[in-house]
PDB file of C-alpha atoms in Angstrom:
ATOM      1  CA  UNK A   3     111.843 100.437  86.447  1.00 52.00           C
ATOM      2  CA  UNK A   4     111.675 104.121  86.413  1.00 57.00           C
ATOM      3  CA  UNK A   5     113.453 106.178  88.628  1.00 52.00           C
ATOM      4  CA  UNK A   6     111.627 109.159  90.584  1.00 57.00           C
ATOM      5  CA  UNK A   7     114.229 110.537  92.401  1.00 55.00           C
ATOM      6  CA  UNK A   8     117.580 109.597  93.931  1.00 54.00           C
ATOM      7  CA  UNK A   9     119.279 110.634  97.545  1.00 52.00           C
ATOM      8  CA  UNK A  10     122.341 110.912  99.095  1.00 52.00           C
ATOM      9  CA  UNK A  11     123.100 108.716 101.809  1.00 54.00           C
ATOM     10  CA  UNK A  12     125.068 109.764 104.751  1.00 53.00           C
ATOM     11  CA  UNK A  13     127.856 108.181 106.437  1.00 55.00           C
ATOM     12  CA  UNK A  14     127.076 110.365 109.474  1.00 56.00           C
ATOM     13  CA  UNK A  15     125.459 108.869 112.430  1.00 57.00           C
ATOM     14  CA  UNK A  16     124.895 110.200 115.715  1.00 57.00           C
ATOM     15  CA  UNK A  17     125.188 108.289 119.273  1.00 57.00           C
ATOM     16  CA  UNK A  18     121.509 108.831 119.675  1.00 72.00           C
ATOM     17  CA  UNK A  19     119.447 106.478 118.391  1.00 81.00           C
ATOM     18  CA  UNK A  20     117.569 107.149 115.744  1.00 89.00           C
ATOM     19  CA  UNK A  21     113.451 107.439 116.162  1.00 91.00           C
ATOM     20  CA  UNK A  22     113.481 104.569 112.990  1.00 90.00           C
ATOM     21  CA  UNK A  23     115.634 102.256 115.721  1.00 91.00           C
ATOM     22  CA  UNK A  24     113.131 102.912 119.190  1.00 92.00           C
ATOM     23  CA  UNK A  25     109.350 102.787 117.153  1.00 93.00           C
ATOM     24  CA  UNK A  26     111.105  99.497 115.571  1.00 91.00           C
ATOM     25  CA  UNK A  27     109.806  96.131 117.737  1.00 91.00           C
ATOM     26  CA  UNK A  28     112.814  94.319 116.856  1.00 91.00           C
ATOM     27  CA  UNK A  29     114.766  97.724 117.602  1.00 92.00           C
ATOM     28  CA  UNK A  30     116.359  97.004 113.908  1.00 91.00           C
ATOM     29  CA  UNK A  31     118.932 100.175 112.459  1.00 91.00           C
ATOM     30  CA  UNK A  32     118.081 100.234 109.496  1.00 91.00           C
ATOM     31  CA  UNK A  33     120.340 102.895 108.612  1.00 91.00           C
ATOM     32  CA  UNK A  34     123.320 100.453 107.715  1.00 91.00           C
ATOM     33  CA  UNK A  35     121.848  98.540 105.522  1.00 92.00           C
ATOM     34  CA  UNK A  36     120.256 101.433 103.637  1.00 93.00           C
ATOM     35  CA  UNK A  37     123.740 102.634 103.172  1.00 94.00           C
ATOM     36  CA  UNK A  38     124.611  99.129 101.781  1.00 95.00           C
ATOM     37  CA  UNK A  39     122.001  99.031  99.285  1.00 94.00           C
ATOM     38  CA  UNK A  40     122.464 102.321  98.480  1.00 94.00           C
ATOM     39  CA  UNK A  41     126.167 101.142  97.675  1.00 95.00           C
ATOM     40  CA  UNK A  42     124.433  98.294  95.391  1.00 94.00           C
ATOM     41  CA  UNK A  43     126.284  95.687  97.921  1.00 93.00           C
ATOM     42  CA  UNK A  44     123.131  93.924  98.204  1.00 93.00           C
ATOM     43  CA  UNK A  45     124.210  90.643  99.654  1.00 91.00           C
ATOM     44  CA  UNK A  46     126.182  92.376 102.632  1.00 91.00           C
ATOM     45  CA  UNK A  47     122.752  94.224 103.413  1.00 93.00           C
ATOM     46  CA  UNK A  48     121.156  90.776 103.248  1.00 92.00           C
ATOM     47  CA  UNK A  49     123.190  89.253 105.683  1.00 89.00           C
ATOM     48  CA  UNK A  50     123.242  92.293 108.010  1.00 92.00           C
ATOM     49  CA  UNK A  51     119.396  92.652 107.720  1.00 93.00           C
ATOM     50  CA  UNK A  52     119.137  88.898 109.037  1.00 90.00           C
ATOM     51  CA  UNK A  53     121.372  89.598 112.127  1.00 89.00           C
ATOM     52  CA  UNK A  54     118.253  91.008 113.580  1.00 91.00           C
ATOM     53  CA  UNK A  55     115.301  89.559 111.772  1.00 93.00           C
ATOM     54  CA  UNK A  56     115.152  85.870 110.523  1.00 93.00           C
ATOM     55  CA  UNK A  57     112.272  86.666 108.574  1.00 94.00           C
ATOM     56  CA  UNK A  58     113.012  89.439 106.127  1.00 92.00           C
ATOM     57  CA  UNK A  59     110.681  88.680 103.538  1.00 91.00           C
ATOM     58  CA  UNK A  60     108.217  88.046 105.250  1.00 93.00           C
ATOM     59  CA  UNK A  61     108.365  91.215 107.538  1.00 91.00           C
ATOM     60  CA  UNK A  62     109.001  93.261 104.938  1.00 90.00           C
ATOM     61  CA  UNK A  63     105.671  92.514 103.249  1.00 93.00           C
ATOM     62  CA  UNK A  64     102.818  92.236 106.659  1.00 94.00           C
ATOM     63  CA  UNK A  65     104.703  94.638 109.034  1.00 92.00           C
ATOM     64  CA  UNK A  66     103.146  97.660 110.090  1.00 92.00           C
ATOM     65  CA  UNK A  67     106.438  99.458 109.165  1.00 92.00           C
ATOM     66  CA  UNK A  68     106.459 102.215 112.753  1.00 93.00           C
ATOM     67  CA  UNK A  69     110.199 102.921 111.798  1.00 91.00           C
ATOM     68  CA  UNK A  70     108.570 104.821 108.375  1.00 91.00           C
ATOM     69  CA  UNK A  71     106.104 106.157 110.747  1.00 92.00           C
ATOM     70  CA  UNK A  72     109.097 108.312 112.886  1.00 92.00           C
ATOM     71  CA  UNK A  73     111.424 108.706 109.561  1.00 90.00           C
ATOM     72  CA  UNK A  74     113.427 111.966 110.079  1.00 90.00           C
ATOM     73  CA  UNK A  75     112.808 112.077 106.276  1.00 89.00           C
ATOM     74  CA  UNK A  76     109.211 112.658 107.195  1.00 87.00           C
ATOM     75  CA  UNK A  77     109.998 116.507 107.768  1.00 89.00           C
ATOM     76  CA  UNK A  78     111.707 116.789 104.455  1.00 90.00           C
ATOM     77  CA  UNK A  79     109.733 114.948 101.724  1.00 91.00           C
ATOM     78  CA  UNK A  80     109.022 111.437 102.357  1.00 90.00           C
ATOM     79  CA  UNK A  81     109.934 108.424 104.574  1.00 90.00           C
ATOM     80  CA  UNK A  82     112.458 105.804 103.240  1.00 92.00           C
ATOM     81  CA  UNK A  83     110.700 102.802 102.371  1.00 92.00           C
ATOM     82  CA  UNK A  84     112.838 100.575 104.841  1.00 92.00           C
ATOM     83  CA  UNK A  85     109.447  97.672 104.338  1.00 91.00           C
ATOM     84  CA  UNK A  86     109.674  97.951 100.621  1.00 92.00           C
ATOM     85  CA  UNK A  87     114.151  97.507 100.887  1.00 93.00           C
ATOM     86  CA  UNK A  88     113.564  94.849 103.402  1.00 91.00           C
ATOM     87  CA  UNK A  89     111.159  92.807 101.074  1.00 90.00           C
ATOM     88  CA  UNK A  90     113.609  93.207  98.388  1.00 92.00           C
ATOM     89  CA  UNK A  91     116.785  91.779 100.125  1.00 92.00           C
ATOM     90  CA  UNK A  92     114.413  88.972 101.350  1.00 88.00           C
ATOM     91  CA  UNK A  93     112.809  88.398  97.804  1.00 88.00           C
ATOM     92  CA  UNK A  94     116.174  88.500  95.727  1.00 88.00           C
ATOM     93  CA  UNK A  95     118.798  86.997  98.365  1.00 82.00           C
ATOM     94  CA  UNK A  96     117.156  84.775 100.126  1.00 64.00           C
ATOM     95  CA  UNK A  97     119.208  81.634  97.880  1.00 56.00           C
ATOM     96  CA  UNK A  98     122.517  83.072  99.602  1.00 53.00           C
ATOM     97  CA  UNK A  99     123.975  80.172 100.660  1.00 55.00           C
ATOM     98  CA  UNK A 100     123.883  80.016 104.552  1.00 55.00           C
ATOM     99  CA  UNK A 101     126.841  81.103 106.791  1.00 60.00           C
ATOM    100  CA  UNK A 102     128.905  77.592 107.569  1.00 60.00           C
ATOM    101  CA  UNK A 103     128.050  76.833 110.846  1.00 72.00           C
ATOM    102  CA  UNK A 104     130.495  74.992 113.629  1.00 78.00           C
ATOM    103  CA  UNK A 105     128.321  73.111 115.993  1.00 81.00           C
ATOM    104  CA  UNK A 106     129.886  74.047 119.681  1.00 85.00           C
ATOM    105  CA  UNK A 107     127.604  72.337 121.519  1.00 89.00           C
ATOM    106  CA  UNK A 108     126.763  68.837 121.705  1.00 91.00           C
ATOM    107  CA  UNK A 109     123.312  69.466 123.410  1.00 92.00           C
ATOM    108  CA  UNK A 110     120.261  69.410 120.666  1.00 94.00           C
ATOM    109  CA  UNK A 111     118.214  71.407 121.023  1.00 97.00           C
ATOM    110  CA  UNK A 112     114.331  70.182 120.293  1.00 98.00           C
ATOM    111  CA  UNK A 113     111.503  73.051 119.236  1.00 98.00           C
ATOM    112  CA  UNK A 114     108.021  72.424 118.768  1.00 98.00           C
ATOM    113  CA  UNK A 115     106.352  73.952 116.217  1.00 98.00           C
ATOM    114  CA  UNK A 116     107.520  75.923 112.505  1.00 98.00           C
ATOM    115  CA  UNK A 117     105.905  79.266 112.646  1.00 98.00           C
ATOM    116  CA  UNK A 118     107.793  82.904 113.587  1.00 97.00           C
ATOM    117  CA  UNK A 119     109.043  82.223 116.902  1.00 97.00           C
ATOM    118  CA  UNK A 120     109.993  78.739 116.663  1.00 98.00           C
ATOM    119  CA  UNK A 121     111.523  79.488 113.514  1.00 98.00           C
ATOM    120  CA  UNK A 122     113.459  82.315 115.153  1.00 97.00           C
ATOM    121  CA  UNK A 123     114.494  80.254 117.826  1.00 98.00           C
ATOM    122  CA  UNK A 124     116.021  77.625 115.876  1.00 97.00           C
ATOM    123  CA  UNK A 125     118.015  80.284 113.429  1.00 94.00           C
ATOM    124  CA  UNK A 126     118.929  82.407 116.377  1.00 94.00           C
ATOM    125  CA  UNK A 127     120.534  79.424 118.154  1.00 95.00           C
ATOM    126  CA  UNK A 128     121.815  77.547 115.248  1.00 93.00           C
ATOM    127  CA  UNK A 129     124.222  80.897 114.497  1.00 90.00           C
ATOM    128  CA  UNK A 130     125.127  80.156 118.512  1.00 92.00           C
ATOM    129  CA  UNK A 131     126.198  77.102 117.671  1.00 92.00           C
ATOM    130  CA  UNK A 132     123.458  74.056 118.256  1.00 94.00           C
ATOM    131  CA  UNK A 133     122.174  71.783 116.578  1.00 94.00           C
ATOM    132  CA  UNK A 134     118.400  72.265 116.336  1.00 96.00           C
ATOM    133  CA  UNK A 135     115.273  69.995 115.563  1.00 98.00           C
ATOM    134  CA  UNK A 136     111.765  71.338 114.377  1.00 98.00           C
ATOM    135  CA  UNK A 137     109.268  69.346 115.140  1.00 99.00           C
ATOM    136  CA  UNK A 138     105.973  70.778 112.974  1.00 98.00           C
ATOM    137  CA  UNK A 139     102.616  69.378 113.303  1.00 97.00           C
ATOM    138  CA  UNK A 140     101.757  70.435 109.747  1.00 97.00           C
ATOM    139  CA  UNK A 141     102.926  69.324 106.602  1.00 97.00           C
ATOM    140  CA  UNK A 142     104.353  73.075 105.643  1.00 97.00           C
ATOM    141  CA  UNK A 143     106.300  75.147 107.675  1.00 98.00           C
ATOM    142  CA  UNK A 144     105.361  79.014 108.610  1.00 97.00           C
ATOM    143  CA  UNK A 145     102.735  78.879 110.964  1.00 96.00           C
ATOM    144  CA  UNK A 146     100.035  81.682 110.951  1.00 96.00           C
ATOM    145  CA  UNK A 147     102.470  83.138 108.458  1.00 96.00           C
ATOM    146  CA  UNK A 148     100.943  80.200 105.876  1.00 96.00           C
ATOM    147  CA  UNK A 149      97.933  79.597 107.354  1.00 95.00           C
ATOM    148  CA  UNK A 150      96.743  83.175 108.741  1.00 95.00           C
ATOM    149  CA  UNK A 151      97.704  85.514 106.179  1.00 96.00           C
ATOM    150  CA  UNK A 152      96.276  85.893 102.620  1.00 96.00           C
ATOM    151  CA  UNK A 153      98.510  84.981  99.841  1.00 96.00           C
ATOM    152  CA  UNK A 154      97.933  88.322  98.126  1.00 95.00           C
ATOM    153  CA  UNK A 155      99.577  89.539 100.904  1.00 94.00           C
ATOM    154  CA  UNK A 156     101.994  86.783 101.899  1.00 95.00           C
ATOM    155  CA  UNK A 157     103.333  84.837  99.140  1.00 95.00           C
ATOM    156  CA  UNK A 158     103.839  81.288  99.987  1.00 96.00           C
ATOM    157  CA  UNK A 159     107.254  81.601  98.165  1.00 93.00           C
ATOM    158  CA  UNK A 160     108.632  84.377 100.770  1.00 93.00           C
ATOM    159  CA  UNK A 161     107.867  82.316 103.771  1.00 95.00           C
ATOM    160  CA  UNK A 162     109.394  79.573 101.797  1.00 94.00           C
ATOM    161  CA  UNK A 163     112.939  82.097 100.794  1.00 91.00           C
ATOM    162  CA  UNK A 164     113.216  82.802 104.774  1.00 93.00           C
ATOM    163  CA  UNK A 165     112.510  79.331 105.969  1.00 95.00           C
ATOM    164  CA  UNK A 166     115.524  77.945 103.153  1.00 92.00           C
ATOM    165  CA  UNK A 167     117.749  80.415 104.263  1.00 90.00           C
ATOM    166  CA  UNK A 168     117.474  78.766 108.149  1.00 93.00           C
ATOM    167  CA  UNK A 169     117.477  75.580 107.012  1.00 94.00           C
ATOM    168  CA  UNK A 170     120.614  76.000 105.433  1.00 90.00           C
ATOM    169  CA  UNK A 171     122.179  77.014 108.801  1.00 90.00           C
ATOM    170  CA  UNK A 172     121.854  72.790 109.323  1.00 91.00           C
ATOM    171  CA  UNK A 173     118.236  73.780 111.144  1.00 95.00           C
ATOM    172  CA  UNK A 174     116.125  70.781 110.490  1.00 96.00           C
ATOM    173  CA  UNK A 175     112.218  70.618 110.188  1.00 98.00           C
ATOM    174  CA  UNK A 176     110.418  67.094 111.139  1.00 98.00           C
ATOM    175  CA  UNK A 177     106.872  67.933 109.638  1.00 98.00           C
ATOM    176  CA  UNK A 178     103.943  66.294 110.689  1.00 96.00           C
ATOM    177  CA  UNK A 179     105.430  65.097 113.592  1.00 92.00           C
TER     178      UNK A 179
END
């Protein structure tokens, strides 16, 4: 890998939020977790990355990427490539093993169907504390993800990395159900 150029990354942050944050749907700051890589601690920027997006990999390779769109950086040379650093924490760190989990709650929690938002459901409340059931009518989980994008475009193996990473937060997938 050749290197074009490097950057310093600031510590400084402002109370405003930054035009990356508000054209971002998830409203994601990516400026912490460009520090982290930036810092080479990789996993940390994994983890915080998924606080916000269950999906990293696969975001990182079919979103539209706004944030890049309203990149202060734009009036200097170039956007940061917060798609391309997203893909790459998904793509490399996806085998972290998942945060233990305590179950709090005794209710279980049922959701029908394995693409993005059931998917997100289930990891967002597993990491509250349930214990959740996919129930997927195909034999493969990801939804349109596997069945509506190209796999030039969406590697099987990516939705497979984000969908490992939830079930190792005890989430478990029923297919063809």
């Amino acid at each position: 890998m050749t290197v074009t150029s490097t950057y310093t990354v600031s510590d400084k942050k402002t109370d405003e939020e930054a035009p990356c944050i508000l054209a971002c749907p998830i409203r994601q700051d990516a400026r912490d977790y460009v520090q982290l890589i930036a810092r080479g601690r990789f996993n940390e920027a994994f983890q915080l990355v998924r606080e916000r997006n269950p999906l990293p990999a696969a975001c990182g390779r079919i979103c539209t990427h706004p944030c890049e769109t309203k990149c202060r950086r734009n009036s200097t040379d170039a956007p940061i490539a917060i798609a391309w650093l997203k893909r790459f924490l998904g793509d490399n760190f996806s085998e972290e093993p998942g945060r233990p989990i305590s179950r709090r709650y005794p209710e279980k929690i049922a959701i029908i169907g394995a693409g993005p938002a059931g998917l997100a459901a289930a990891n967002d409340l597993a990491l509250l504390g349930y214990s959740c059931t996919i129930f997927e009518s195909n034999a493969t989980p990801g939804g349109m993800l596997r069945m509506g994008v190209p796999t030039y475009r969406l590697p099987r193996a990516s939705i497979d990395n984000d969908v490992n990473v939830i079930k190792k937060l005890g989430v478990e997938i029923r297919y063809n159900a």
